[in-house]
Short mmCIF file of C-alpha atoms and ligand atoms in Angstrom, two decimals:
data_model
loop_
_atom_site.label_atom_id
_atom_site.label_comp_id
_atom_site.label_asym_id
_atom_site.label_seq_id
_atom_site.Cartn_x
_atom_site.Cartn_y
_atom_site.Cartn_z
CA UNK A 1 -46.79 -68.26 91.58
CA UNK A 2 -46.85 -65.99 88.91
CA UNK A 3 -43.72 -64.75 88.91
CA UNK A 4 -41.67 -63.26 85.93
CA UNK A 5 -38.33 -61.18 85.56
CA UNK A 6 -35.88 -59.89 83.56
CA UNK A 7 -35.31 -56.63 81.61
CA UNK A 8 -38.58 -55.32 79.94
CA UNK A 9 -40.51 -58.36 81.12
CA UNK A 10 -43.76 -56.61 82.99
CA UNK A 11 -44.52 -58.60 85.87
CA UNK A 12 -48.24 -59.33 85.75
CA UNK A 13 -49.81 -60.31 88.78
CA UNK A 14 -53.42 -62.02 89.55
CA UNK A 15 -53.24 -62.70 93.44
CA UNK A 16 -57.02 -60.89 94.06
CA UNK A 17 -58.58 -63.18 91.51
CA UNK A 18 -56.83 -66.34 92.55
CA UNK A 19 -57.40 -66.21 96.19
CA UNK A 20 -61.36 -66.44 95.19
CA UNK A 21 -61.16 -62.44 96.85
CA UNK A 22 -63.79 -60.00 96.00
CA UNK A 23 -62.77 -56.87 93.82
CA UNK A 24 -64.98 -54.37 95.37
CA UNK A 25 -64.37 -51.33 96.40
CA UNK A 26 -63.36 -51.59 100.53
CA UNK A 27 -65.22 -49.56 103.42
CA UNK A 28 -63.52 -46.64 104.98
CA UNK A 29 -65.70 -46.32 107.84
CA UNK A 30 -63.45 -49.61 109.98
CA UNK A 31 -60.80 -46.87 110.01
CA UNK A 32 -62.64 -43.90 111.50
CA UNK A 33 -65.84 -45.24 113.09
CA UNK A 34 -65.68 -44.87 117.16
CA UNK A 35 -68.51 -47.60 116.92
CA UNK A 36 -65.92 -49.76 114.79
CA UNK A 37 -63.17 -49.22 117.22
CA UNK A 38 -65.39 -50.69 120.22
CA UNK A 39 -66.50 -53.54 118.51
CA UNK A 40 -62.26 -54.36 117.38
CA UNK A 41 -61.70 -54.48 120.98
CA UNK A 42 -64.36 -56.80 122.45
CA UNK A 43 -64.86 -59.07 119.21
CA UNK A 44 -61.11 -59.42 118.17
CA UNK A 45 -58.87 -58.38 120.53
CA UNK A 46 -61.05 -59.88 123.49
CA UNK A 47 -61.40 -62.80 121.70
CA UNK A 48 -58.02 -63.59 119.32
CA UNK A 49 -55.04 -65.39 120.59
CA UNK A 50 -52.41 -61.92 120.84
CA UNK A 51 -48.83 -62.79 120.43
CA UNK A 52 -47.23 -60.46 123.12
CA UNK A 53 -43.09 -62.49 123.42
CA UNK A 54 -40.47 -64.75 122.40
CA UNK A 55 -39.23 -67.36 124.68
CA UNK A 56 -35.95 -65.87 124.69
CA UNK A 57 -37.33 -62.34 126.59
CA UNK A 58 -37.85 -65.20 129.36
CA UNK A 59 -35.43 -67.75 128.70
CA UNK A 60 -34.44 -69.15 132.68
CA UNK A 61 -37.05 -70.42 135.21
CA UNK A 62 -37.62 -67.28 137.97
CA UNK A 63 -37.47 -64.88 134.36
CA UNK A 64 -40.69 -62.50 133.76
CA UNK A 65 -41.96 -60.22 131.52
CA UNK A 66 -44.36 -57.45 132.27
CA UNK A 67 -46.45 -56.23 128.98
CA UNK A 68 -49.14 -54.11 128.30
CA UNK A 69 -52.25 -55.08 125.78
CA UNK A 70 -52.92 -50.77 125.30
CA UNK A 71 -55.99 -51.94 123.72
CA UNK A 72 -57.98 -53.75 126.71
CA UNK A 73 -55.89 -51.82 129.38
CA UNK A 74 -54.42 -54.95 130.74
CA UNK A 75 -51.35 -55.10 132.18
CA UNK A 76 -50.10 -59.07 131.91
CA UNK A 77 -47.17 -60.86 133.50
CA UNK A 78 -45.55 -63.78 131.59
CA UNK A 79 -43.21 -65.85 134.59
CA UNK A 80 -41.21 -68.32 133.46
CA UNK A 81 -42.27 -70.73 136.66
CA UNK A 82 -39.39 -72.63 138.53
CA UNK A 83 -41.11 -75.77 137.24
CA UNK A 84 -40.26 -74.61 133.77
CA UNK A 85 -43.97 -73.71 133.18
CA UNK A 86 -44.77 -70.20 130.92
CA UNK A 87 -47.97 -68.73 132.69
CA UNK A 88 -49.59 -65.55 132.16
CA UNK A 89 -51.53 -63.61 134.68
CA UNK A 90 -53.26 -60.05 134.71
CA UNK A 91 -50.53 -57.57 137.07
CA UNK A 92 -53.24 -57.15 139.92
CA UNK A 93 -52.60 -57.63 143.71
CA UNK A 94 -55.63 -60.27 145.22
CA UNK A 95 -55.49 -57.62 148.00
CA UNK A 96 -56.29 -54.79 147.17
CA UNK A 97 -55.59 -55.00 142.75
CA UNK A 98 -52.30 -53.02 143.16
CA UNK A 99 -50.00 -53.87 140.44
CA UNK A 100 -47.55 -56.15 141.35
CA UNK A 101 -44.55 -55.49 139.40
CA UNK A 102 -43.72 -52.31 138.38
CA UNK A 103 -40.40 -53.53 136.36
CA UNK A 104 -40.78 -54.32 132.52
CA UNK A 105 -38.45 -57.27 132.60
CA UNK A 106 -36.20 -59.22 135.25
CA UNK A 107 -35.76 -62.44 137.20
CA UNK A 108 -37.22 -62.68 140.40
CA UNK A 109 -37.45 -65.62 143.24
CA UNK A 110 -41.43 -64.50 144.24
CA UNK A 111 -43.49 -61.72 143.02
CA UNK A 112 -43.32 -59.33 146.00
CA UNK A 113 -46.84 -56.46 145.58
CA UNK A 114 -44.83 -53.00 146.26
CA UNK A 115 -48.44 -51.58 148.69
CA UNK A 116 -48.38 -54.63 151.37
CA UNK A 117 -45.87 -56.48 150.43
CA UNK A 118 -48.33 -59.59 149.84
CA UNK A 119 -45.88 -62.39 148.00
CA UNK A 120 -46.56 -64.68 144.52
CA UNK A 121 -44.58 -67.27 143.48
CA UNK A 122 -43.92 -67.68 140.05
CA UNK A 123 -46.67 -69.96 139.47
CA UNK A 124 -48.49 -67.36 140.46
CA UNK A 125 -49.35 -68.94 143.98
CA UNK A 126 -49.98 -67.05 147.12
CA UNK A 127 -46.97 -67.44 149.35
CA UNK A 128 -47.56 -65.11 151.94
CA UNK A 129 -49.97 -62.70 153.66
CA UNK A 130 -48.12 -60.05 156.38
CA UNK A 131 -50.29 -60.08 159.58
CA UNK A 132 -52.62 -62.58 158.12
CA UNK A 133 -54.32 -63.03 161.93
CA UNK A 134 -55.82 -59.96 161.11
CA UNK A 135 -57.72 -61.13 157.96
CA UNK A 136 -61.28 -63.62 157.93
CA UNK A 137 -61.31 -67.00 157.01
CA UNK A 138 -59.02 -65.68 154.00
CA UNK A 139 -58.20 -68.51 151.64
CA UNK A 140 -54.85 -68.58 150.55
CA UNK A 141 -55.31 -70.89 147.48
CA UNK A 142 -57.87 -69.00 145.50
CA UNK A 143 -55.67 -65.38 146.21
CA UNK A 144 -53.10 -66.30 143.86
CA UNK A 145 -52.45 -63.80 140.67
CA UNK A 146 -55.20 -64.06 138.57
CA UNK A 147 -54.29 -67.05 134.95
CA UNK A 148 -54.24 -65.78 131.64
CA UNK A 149 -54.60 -68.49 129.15
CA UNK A 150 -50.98 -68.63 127.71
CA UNK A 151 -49.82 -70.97 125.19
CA UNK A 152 -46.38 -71.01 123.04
CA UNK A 153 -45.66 -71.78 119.77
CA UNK A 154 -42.68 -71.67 117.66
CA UNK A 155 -41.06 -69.51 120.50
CA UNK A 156 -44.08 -66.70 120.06
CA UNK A 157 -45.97 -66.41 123.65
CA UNK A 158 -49.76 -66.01 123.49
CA UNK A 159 -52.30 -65.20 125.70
CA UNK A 160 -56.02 -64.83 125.37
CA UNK A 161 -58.38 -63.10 127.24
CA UNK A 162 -60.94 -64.93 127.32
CA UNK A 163 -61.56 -66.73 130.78
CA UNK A 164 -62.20 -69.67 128.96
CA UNK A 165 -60.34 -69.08 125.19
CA UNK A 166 -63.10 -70.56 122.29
CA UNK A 167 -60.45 -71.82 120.64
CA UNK A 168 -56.89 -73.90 120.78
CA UNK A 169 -53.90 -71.46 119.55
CA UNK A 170 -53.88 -74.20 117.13
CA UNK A 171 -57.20 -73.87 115.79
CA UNK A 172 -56.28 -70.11 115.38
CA UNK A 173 -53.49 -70.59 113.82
CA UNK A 174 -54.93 -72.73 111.69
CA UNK A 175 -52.42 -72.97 108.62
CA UNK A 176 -50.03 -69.84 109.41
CA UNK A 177 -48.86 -72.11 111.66
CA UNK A 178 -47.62 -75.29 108.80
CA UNK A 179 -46.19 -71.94 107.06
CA UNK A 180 -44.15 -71.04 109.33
CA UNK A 181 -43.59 -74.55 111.25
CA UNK A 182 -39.56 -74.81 111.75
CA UNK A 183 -38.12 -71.48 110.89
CA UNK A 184 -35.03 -70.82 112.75
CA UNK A 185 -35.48 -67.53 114.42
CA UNK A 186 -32.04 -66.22 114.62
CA UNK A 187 -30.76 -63.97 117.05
CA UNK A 188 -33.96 -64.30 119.16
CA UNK A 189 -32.64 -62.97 121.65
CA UNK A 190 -31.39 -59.41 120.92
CA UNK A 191 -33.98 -57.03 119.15
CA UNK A 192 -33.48 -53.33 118.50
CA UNK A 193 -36.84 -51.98 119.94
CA UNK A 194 -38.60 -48.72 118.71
CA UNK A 195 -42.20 -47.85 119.54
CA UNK A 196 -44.15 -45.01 119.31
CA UNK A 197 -47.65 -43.64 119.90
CA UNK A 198 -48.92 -42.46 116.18
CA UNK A 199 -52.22 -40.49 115.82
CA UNK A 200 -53.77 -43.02 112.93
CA UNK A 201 -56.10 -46.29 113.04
CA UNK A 202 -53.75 -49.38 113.72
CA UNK A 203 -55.02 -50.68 110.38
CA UNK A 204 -53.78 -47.52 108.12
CA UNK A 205 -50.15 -48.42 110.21
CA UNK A 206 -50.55 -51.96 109.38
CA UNK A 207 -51.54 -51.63 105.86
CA UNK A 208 -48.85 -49.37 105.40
CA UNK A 209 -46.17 -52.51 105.67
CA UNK A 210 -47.89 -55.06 103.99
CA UNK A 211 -48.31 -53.41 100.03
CA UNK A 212 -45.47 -52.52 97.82
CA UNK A 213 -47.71 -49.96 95.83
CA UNK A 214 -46.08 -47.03 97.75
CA UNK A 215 -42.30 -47.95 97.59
CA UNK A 216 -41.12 -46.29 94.69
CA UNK A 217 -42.87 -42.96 95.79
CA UNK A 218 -42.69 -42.71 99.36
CA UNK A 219 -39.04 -44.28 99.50
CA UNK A 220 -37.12 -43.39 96.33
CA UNK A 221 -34.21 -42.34 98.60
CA UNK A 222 -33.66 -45.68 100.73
CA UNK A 223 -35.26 -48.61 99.22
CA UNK A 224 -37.11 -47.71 95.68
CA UNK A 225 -34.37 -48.88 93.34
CA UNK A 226 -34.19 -52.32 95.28
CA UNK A 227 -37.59 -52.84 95.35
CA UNK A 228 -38.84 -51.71 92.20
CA UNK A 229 -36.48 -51.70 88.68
CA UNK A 230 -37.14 -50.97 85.37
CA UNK A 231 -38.71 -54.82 84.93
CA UNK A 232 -40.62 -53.79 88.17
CA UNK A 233 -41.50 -50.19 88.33
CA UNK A 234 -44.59 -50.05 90.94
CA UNK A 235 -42.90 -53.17 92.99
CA UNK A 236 -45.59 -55.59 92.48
CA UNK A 237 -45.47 -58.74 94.62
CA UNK A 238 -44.11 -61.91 93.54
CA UNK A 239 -46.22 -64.04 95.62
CA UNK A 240 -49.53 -63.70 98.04
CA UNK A 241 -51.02 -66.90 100.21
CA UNK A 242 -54.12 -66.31 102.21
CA UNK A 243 -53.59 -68.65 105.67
CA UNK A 244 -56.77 -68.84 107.56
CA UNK A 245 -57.39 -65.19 108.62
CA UNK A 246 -53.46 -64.54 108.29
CA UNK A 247 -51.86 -64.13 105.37
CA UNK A 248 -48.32 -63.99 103.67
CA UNK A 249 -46.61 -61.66 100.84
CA UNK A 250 -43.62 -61.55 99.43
CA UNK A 251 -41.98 -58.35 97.90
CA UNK A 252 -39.74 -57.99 94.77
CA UNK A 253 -35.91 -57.14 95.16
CA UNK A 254 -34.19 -55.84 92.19
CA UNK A 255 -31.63 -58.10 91.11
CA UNK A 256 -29.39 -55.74 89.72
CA UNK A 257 -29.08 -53.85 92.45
CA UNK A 258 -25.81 -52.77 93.48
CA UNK A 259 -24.46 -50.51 96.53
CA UNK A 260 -22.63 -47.50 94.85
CA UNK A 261 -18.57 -48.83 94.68
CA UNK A 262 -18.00 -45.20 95.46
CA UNK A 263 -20.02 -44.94 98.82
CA UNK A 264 -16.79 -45.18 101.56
CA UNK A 265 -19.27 -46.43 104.43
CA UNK A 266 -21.20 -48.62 102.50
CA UNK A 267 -17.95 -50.38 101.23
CA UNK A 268 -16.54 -50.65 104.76
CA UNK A 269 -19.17 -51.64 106.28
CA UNK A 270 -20.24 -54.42 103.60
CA UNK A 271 -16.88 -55.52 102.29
CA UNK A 272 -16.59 -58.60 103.82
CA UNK A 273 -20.29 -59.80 105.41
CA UNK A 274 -22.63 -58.91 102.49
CA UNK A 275 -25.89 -60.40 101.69
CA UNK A 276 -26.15 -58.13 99.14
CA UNK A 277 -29.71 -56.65 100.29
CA UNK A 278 -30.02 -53.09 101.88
CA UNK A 279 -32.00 -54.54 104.92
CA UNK A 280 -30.02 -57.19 105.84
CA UNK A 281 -27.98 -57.75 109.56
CA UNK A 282 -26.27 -60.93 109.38
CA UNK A 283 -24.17 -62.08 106.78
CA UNK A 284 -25.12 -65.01 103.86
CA UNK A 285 -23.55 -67.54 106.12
CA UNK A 286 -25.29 -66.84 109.03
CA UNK A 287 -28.87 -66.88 107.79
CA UNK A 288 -28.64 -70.25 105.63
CA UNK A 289 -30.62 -72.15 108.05
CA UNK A 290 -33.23 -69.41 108.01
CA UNK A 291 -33.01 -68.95 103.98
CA UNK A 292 -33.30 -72.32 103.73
CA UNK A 293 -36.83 -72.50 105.05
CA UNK A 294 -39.92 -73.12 102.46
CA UNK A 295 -41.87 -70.07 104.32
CA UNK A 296 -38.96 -68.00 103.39
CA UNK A 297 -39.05 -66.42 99.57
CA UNK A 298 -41.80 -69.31 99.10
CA UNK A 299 -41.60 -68.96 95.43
CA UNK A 300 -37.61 -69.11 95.26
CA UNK A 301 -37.24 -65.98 93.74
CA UNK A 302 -34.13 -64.59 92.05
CA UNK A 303 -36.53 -61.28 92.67
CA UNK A 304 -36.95 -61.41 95.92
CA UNK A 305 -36.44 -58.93 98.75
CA UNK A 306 -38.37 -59.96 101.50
CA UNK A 307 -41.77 -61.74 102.95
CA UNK A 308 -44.67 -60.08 105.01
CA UNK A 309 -46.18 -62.99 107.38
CA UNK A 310 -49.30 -61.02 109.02
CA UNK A 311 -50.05 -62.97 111.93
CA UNK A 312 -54.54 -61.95 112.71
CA UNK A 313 -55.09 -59.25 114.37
CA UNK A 314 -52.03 -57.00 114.83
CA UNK A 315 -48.49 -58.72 113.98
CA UNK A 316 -46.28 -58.91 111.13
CA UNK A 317 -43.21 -61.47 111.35
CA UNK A 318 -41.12 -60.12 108.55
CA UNK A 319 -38.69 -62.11 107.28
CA UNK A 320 -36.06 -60.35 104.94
CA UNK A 321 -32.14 -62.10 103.64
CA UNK A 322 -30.53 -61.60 106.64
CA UNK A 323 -33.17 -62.18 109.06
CA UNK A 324 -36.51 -61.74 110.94
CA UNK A 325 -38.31 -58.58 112.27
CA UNK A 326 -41.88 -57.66 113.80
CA UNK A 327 -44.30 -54.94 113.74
CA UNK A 328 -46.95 -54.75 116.18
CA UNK A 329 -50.15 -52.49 115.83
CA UNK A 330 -52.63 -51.86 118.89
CA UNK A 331 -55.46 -49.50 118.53
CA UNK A 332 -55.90 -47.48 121.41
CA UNK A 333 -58.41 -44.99 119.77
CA UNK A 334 -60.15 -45.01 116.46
CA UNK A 335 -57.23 -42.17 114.71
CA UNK A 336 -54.45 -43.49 117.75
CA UNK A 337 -52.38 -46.42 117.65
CA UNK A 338 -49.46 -48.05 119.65
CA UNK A 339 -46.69 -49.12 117.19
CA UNK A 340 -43.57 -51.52 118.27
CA UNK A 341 -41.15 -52.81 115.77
CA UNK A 342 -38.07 -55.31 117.15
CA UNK A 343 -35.08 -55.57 114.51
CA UNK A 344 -33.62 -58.93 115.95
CA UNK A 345 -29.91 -58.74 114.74
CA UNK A 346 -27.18 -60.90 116.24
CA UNK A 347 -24.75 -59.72 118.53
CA UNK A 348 -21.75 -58.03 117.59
CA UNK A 349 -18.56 -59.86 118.04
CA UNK A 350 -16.16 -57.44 116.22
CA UNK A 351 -16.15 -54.06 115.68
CA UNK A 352 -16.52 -54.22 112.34
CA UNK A 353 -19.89 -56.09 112.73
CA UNK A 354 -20.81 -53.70 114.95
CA UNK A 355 -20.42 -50.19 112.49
CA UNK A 356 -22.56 -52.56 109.91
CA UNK A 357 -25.35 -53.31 112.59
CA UNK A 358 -25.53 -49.91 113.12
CA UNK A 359 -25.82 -49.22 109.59
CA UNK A 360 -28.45 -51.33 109.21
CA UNK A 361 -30.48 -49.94 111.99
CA UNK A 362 -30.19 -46.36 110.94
CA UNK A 363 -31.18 -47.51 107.21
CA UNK A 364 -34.09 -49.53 108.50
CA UNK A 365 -35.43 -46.96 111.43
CA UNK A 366 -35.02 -44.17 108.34
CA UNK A 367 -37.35 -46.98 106.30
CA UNK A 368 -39.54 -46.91 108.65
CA UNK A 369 -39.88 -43.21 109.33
CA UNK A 370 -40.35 -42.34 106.01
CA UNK A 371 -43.69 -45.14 106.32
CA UNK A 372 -44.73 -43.47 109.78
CA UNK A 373 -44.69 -39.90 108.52
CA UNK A 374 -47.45 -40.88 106.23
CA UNK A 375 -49.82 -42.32 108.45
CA UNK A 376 -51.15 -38.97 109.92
CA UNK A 377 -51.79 -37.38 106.63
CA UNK A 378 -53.81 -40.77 105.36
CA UNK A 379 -55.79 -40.76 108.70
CA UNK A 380 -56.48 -37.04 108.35
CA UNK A 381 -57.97 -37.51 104.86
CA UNK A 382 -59.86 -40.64 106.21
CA UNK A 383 -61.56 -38.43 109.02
CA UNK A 384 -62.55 -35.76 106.79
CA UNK A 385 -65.46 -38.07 105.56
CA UNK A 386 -64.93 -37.13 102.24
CA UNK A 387 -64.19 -41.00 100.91
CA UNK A 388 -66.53 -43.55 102.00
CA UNK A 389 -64.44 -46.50 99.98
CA UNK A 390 -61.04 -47.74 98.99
CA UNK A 391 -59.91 -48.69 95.11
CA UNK A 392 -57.18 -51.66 96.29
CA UNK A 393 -55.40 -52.69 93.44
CA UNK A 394 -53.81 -56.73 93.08
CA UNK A 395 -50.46 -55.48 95.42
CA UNK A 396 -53.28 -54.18 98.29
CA UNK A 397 -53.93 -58.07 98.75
CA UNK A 398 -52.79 -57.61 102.25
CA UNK A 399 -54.68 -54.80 102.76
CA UNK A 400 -58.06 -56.53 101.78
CA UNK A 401 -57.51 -59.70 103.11
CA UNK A 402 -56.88 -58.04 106.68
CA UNK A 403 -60.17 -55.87 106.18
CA UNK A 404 -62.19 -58.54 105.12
CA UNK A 405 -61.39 -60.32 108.34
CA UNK A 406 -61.25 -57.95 110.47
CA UNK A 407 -64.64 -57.05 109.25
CA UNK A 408 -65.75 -60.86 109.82
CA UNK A 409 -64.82 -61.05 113.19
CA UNK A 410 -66.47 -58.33 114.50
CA UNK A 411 -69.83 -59.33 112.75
CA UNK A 412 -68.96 -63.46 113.76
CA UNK A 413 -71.10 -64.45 117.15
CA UNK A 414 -68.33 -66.90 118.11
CA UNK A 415 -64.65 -66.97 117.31
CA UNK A 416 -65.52 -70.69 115.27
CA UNK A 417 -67.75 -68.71 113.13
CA UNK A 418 -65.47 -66.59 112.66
CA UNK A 419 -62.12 -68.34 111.60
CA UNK A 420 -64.79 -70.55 109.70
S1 FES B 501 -52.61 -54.24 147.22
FE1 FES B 501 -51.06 -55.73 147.06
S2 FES B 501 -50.51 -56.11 149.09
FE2 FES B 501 -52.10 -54.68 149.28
FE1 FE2 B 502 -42.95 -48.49 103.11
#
């Protein structure tokens, strides 16, 4: 809470300090090592609860959802059970481990494996066996797709892959989850989906969208004039919580920003449903319920532009004026990475809402780009060998926070030890 602003006021920050967080110098090694990589996968992702849907993906009973976790191999299916249930279970056949459903989404009466055509229902129970005179003593009961735990929360679906999880999704949550306890997820239920296979460690993609340091250089075109201003040159952040091993940011907006009268789309396409930010979908109306939330601008900012909510290991639930976005991050190799980022915007009901949708989607995916056509370069330098440390500075919170974690867990014999 040590926000100022205002012309010639220099915004002096102190979030490192305050959050009792060491100053040291950070290890590059977690971001090359293959060593490091193995141990992510079996003592965090193995262990942690790994948000992987919303409710809405799977809103009616007899709804699924197939997703993979790249990082375990693991295909899962979430079914929304005609006893209202949400289950997960690994996509393997108890015949022969086919995988069951090919599709990535859809609504289906039974599970139906596409080698012998052996059925599920959507509890997951063995229905039916064709020719089953033909197997031994098979019991039916104990063939059923194979549980996941799965547990929801605010909407987010969760699995874990442990056969027995350590921990509650509570206890992992831990106080992320009072953060974010009530926030009115609008327009749930249609996200603009990008993803993309990038060649760097999923922490030099995640770090990448959780510090402010970079804006006014690697985005002076899109968003460095309303995220930095004269007040703010090198966009410090106006606020930083640590929550457990998750953590929160929120990023400086210039208040005197102003679109350019003379831009003809801009003008069109903002005229009449402006929230006044560049990243914004819905229009100031729209989003009061979601503004209106504590977790969102926490500090109340006049400054604000938007907050980073890094949900342990991989997830960011980004909350900006007109709404709510995620980026996902799932190593696949020490320098390779799976990236997914869902814009949720609401749907369209004129055409004029839909030119400034699409607006905002080609400013945000051009945001974006400009962040994912650094990551290469960074990892490059990384695996060259010639740095063995990072210098973070107070607006690299996020990045230390995460490392420091990450860096716990994989040391931590048990998960208690280490969300302890
Ligand atoms: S592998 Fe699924 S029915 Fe044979
Ligand atoms: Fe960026």
């Amino acid at each position: 809470m040590n926000e100022q602003s205002g012309a010639g006021a220099a915004l002096q920050t102190n979030f490192t300090r305050a959050a009792g967080l060491s100053h040291a110098p950070m290890p590059l090694a977690p971001y090359r090592s293959a060593a490091f990589f193995e141990l992510e996968r079996a003592q965090i992702f193995e262990r942690a609860w790994l948000m992987l849907a919303r409710v809405e993906e799977l809103a009616a009973p007899g709804d699924f959802v197939v997703k993979s976790v790249p990082t375990c191999g693991k295909s899962i299916i979430i079914s929304h059970g005609k006893d209202g249930g949400i289950r997960a279970f690994h996509n393997s056949c108890s015949h022969r481990g086919s995988e069951v459903v090919s599709l990535r989404a859809g609504h289906a009466a039974r599970f139906v494996c596409p080698y012998h055509r052996w059925t599920y229902g959507t509890e997951g129970q063995l229905l039916g066996v064709p020719d089953e005179a033909s197997f031994f003593d098979i019991d039916k009961k104990t063939c059923g797709l194979k549980p996941v735990a799965c547990e929801v929360w605010e909407g987010w679906v969760f699995i874990n892959l442990q056969r027995e999880p350590e921990v509650s999704l509570a206890a992992f949550l831990g106080p992320f989850a009072a953060h974010l306890q009530g926030l009115h997820y609008q327009a749930a239920d249609h996200p603009v989906v990008l993803s993309a296979t990038l060649e760097a460690n999923w922490k030099v993609v995640a770090d990448a969208f959780i510090e402010t340091y970079h804006i006014p250089v690697i985005h002076p075109q899109t968003i460095g004039t309303t995220f930095s201003s004269r007040a703010n040159p090198f966009a410090r952040l106006i606020d930083a919580t640590i929550l457990g091993a998750h953590r929160a940011v929120s990023m400086y907006g210039n208040p005197d920003f102003r679109f350019d009268e003379t831009h003809f789309v801009h003008n069109i396409a903002y005229s009449a449903a402006a929230t006044g930010s560049v990243i914004a979908a819905a229009t100031k109306e729209g989003a009061v319920n979601f503004l209106d939330h504590p977790a969102v601008n926490p500090v109340r900012s006049g400054s604000w532009s938007m907050d980073v909510n890094h949900l342990f290991p991989h997830t960011h639930i980004d909350c900006g004026p007109g709404g709510f976005w995620t980026h996902q991050f799932w190593p696949v190799a020490p320098n390779r990475c799976h990236y997914e980022v869902r814009f949720y915007v609401p749907k369209a009901e004129s055409a004029h809402e839909r030119f400034q949708q699409e607006l905002y989607i080609g400013r945000v995916v051009e945001i974006v780009l400009e962040d994912l056509s650094n990551v290469a370069r960074t990892q490059r330098g990384i695996d060259g060998g010639g740095q063995e440390f990072m210098q973070l500075q107070d607006s690299e919170i996020g990045i230390r926070h995460a490392l420091e974690q990450v860096m716990k867990w994989v040391e931590a014999p048990t998960v208690a030890q280490a969300l302890a």
